[in-house]
CSV table of C-alpha atoms in Angstrom, one decimal:
chain,number,residue,atom,x,y,z
A,1,MET,CA,22.1,-150.3,-16.0
A,2,HIS,CA,20.6,-147.2,-14.5
A,3,GLY,CA,17.5,-147.3,-16.8
A,4,ASP,CA,17.0,-151.0,-15.9
A,5,SER,CA,16.9,-150.0,-12.2
A,6,ALA,CA,14.2,-147.4,-12.9
A,7,SER,CA,12.2,-150.0,-14.9
A,8,ARG,CA,12.3,-152.4,-12.0
A,9,ARG,CA,11.0,-149.8,-9.6
A,10,LEU,CA,8.1,-148.8,-11.9
A,11,TRP,CA,6.9,-152.2,-12.9
A,12,ARG,CA,3.8,-151.9,-10.8
A,13,TRP,CA,2.6,-149.0,-12.9
A,14,ARG,CA,3.1,-150.7,-16.3
A,15,ASN,CA,0.1,-152.6,-17.7
A,16,ASN,CA,1.1,-156.2,-18.0
A,17,PRO,CA,-0.7,-159.6,-17.5
A,18,LEU,CA,1.3,-160.4,-14.4
A,19,ARG,CA,0.4,-157.2,-12.5
A,20,ARG,CA,-2.3,-157.8,-9.9
A,21,HIS,CA,-4.7,-155.3,-8.5
A,22,ASP,CA,-2.8,-155.4,-5.2
A,23,ASP,CA,0.4,-154.4,-7.0
A,24,LEU,CA,-1.3,-151.2,-8.2
A,25,VAL,CA,-2.7,-150.5,-4.7
A,26,GLU,CA,0.8,-151.0,-3.3
A,27,ALA,CA,2.2,-148.6,-5.9
A,28,TRP,CA,-0.3,-145.9,-4.9
A,29,ILE,CA,0.5,-146.5,-1.2
A,30,VAL,CA,4.2,-146.0,-1.9
A,31,LEU,CA,3.5,-142.9,-3.9
A,32,ALA,CA,1.3,-141.5,-1.2
A,33,VAL,CA,4.0,-142.2,1.5
A,34,TYR,CA,6.7,-140.4,-0.6
A,35,ALA,CA,4.3,-137.5,-1.1
A,36,GLY,CA,3.3,-137.4,2.5
A,37,VAL,CA,6.9,-137.4,3.7
A,38,ALA,CA,8.0,-134.8,1.3
A,39,LEU,CA,5.0,-132.5,1.4
A,40,GLY,CA,3.7,-133.2,4.9
A,41,GLY,CA,7.1,-133.0,6.5
A,42,THR,CA,7.9,-129.8,4.7
A,43,VAL,CA,4.6,-128.2,5.7
A,44,ALA,CA,4.8,-129.4,9.3
A,45,GLY,CA,8.4,-128.2,9.7
A,46,THR,CA,7.8,-124.8,8.1
A,47,VAL,CA,4.6,-124.2,10.1
A,48,THR,CA,6.3,-125.3,13.4
A,49,ALA,CA,9.4,-123.2,12.8
A,50,GLN,CA,7.3,-120.1,11.9
A,51,ALA,CA,5.1,-120.5,15.0
A,52,ALA,CA,8.1,-121.0,17.3
A,53,ASP,CA,9.8,-117.9,15.7
A,54,GLN,CA,6.6,-115.8,16.4
A,55,VAL,CA,6.5,-117.0,20.0
A,56,PHE,CA,10.1,-116.1,20.5
A,57,ALA,CA,9.6,-112.6,18.9
A,58,GLN,CA,6.6,-112.0,21.1
A,59,GLN,CA,8.7,-113.0,24.2
A,60,ARG,CA,11.4,-110.5,23.1
A,61,ALA,CA,8.8,-107.8,22.7
A,62,GLU,CA,7.0,-108.4,26.0
A,63,ARG,CA,9.9,-109.2,28.4
A,64,ARG,CA,12.0,-106.4,29.9
A,65,SER,CA,15.2,-106.6,31.8
A,66,VAL,CA,15.2,-104.8,35.2
A,67,ARG,CA,17.8,-104.2,37.9
A,68,ALA,CA,17.1,-106.1,41.1
A,69,VAL,CA,18.9,-106.3,44.5
A,70,LEU,CA,19.9,-109.6,46.1
A,71,VAL,CA,18.0,-109.8,49.4
A,72,ALA,CA,20.2,-112.4,51.1
A,73,ASP,CA,23.7,-113.9,50.5
A,74,ALA,CA,23.6,-116.3,47.6
A,75,PRO,CA,24.8,-119.8,48.7
A,76,LYS,CA,28.3,-120.7,47.7
A,77,SER,CA,28.3,-123.7,45.3
A,78,THR,CA,30.3,-125.4,42.7
A,79,ALA,CA,27.5,-124.7,40.3
A,80,PRO,CA,27.8,-121.2,38.6
A,81,ASP,CA,24.2,-120.2,39.4
A,82,VAL,CA,22.1,-120.8,42.4
A,83,MET,CA,18.6,-119.8,43.6
A,84,GLY,CA,18.5,-116.5,45.4
A,85,SER,CA,15.9,-114.1,46.5
A,86,VAL,CA,15.8,-110.7,44.8
A,87,ARG,CA,13.8,-107.5,45.1
A,88,TRP,CA,12.8,-105.4,42.0
A,89,THR,CA,10.2,-102.8,40.9
A,90,ALA,CA,7.3,-104.1,38.8
A,91,PRO,CA,6.0,-102.0,35.8
A,92,ASP,CA,3.1,-100.7,38.0
A,93,GLY,CA,5.7,-99.3,40.5
A,94,SER,CA,5.2,-101.8,43.2
A,95,ALA,CA,8.1,-103.5,45.0
A,96,ARG,CA,8.3,-107.3,44.4
A,97,THR,CA,10.4,-110.0,46.0
A,98,GLY,CA,11.0,-113.5,44.5
A,99,PRO,CA,13.4,-116.3,43.7
A,100,THR,CA,15.6,-116.4,40.6
A,101,LEU,CA,18.9,-117.7,39.5
A,102,VAL,CA,21.9,-115.6,40.6
A,103,GLN,CA,25.6,-116.1,40.6
A,104,ALA,CA,26.8,-118.4,43.4
A,105,GLY,CA,28.4,-116.6,46.4
A,106,LEU,CA,27.1,-113.1,45.7
A,107,PRO,CA,26.6,-111.0,48.9
A,108,ALA,CA,23.3,-109.5,49.9
A,109,GLY,CA,22.8,-106.1,48.3
A,110,SER,CA,24.4,-107.1,45.0
A,111,ARG,CA,22.7,-105.7,42.0
A,112,VAL,CA,21.6,-108.3,39.4
A,113,VAL,CA,19.7,-108.1,36.1
A,114,VAL,CA,16.4,-110.1,36.0
A,115,TRP,CA,13.7,-110.3,33.4
A,116,GLN,CA,10.0,-109.6,34.0
A,117,ASP,CA,6.9,-109.9,31.9
A,118,GLY,CA,4.3,-107.1,31.5
A,119,ARG,CA,2.7,-108.0,34.8
A,120,GLY,CA,5.9,-107.9,36.8
A,121,ARG,CA,6.5,-111.6,37.2
A,122,LEU,CA,10.0,-112.9,37.0
A,123,VAL,CA,10.6,-114.9,33.7
A,124,ALA,CA,13.5,-116.4,31.9
A,125,ALA,CA,15.4,-114.1,29.5
A,126,PRO,CA,14.0,-114.3,26.0
A,127,PRO,CA,16.2,-115.9,23.4
A,128,ASP,CA,18.0,-113.5,21.1
A,129,ALA,CA,17.3,-113.6,17.4
A,130,THR,CA,20.1,-116.1,16.7
A,131,GLU,CA,19.1,-118.5,19.5
A,132,ALA,CA,15.5,-118.2,18.5
A,133,GLY,CA,16.2,-118.9,14.9
A,134,LEU,CA,18.3,-122.0,15.8
A,135,GLU,CA,15.7,-123.3,18.2
A,136,ALA,CA,12.9,-122.7,15.7
A,137,GLY,CA,14.9,-124.6,13.1
A,138,VAL,CA,15.4,-127.5,15.5
A,139,LEU,CA,11.7,-127.6,16.4
A,140,GLY,CA,10.8,-127.4,12.7
A,141,ALA,CA,13.1,-130.3,11.9
A,142,GLY,CA,11.7,-132.3,14.8
A,143,ALA,CA,8.1,-131.7,13.5
A,144,ALA,CA,9.2,-132.7,10.0
A,145,GLY,CA,10.8,-135.8,11.3
A,146,ALA,CA,7.8,-136.7,13.4
A,147,THR,CA,5.5,-136.2,10.5
A,148,ALA,CA,7.7,-138.4,8.3
A,149,GLY,CA,7.7,-141.1,11.0
A,150,VAL,CA,3.9,-141.1,11.2
A,151,VAL,CA,3.5,-141.2,7.4
A,152,LEU,CA,6.2,-144.0,7.1
A,153,GLY,CA,4.5,-145.9,9.9
A,154,ALA,CA,1.1,-145.6,8.3
A,155,GLY,CA,2.5,-146.7,5.0
A,156,ALA,CA,4.2,-149.7,6.6
A,157,VAL,CA,1.0,-150.8,8.3
A,158,ALA,CA,-0.9,-150.4,5.0
A,159,ARG,CA,1.6,-152.5,3.1
A,160,TRP,CA,1.6,-155.1,5.9
A,161,ARG,CA,-2.2,-155.4,5.7
A,162,LEU,CA,-1.9,-155.7,1.9
A,163,ASP,CA,0.6,-158.5,2.3
A,164,GLN,CA,-1.7,-160.2,4.8
A,165,ARG,CA,-4.5,-160.0,2.2
A,166,ARG,CA,-2.2,-161.5,-0.5
A,167,ILE,CA,-1.1,-164.4,1.8
A,168,ALA,CA,-4.8,-165.2,2.6
A,169,ARG,CA,-5.7,-165.1,-1.1
A,170,TRP,CA,-2.8,-167.4,-1.9
A,171,GLY,CA,-3.9,-169.8,0.8
A,172,ARG,CA,-7.5,-169.9,-0.6
A,173,GLU,CA,-6.1,-170.4,-4.2
A,174,TRP,CA,-3.9,-173.2,-3.0
A,175,ASP,CA,-6.8,-174.9,-1.2
A,176,LEU,CA,-8.6,-174.9,-4.6
A,177,VAL,CA,-5.6,-176.1,-6.7
A,178,GLU,CA,-3.8,-178.5,-4.4
A,179,PRO,CA,-6.4,-181.4,-4.5
A,180,LYS,CA,-6.2,-181.5,-8.3
A,181,TRP,CA,-2.5,-182.2,-8.1
A,182,GLY,CA,-3.0,-185.8,-7.2
A,183,HIS,CA,-2.0,-188.1,-4.4
A,184,ARG,CA,-0.9,-186.9,-1.0
A,185,THR,CA,2.1,-188.5,0.6
A,186,GLY,CA,1.8,-189.5,4.2
């Protein structure tokens, strides 16, 4: 029974008198879609994951944690973190002040840890290696899925156009054959 199923799937490739040119075209479309999903999805996912991992590694290399002092009392809130103004020293030695997330309810003068880039601007903490790997994997899977969706969509459009061509051909053939069948009722 299993061999019979494979034979049915491969009938478009066999040379037989009932196979039309469009059947062979459709077989190539299906093969191209399978290859595009498998190869294109794999390449897109791998390239995206590697690029994301490089970006995260660069962030870890460029960003530095620095001690800062809370300038004013942080508002009390039911949220764990709120925006607060902090003062810190930039890599060039200059004092800077700016907003960042701090723990709700902290009094002015509290010491907090913030992250800065090479120019002394406040930035988000870089993801650690585990978080970066997970996020890169998710982004890679998303890219693979998007590529597969585009390829499957293109294959569906190609097969739909092929079906439209078949229907038009059948209509033309019927217009040629039908008058020879005799009387019309009506």
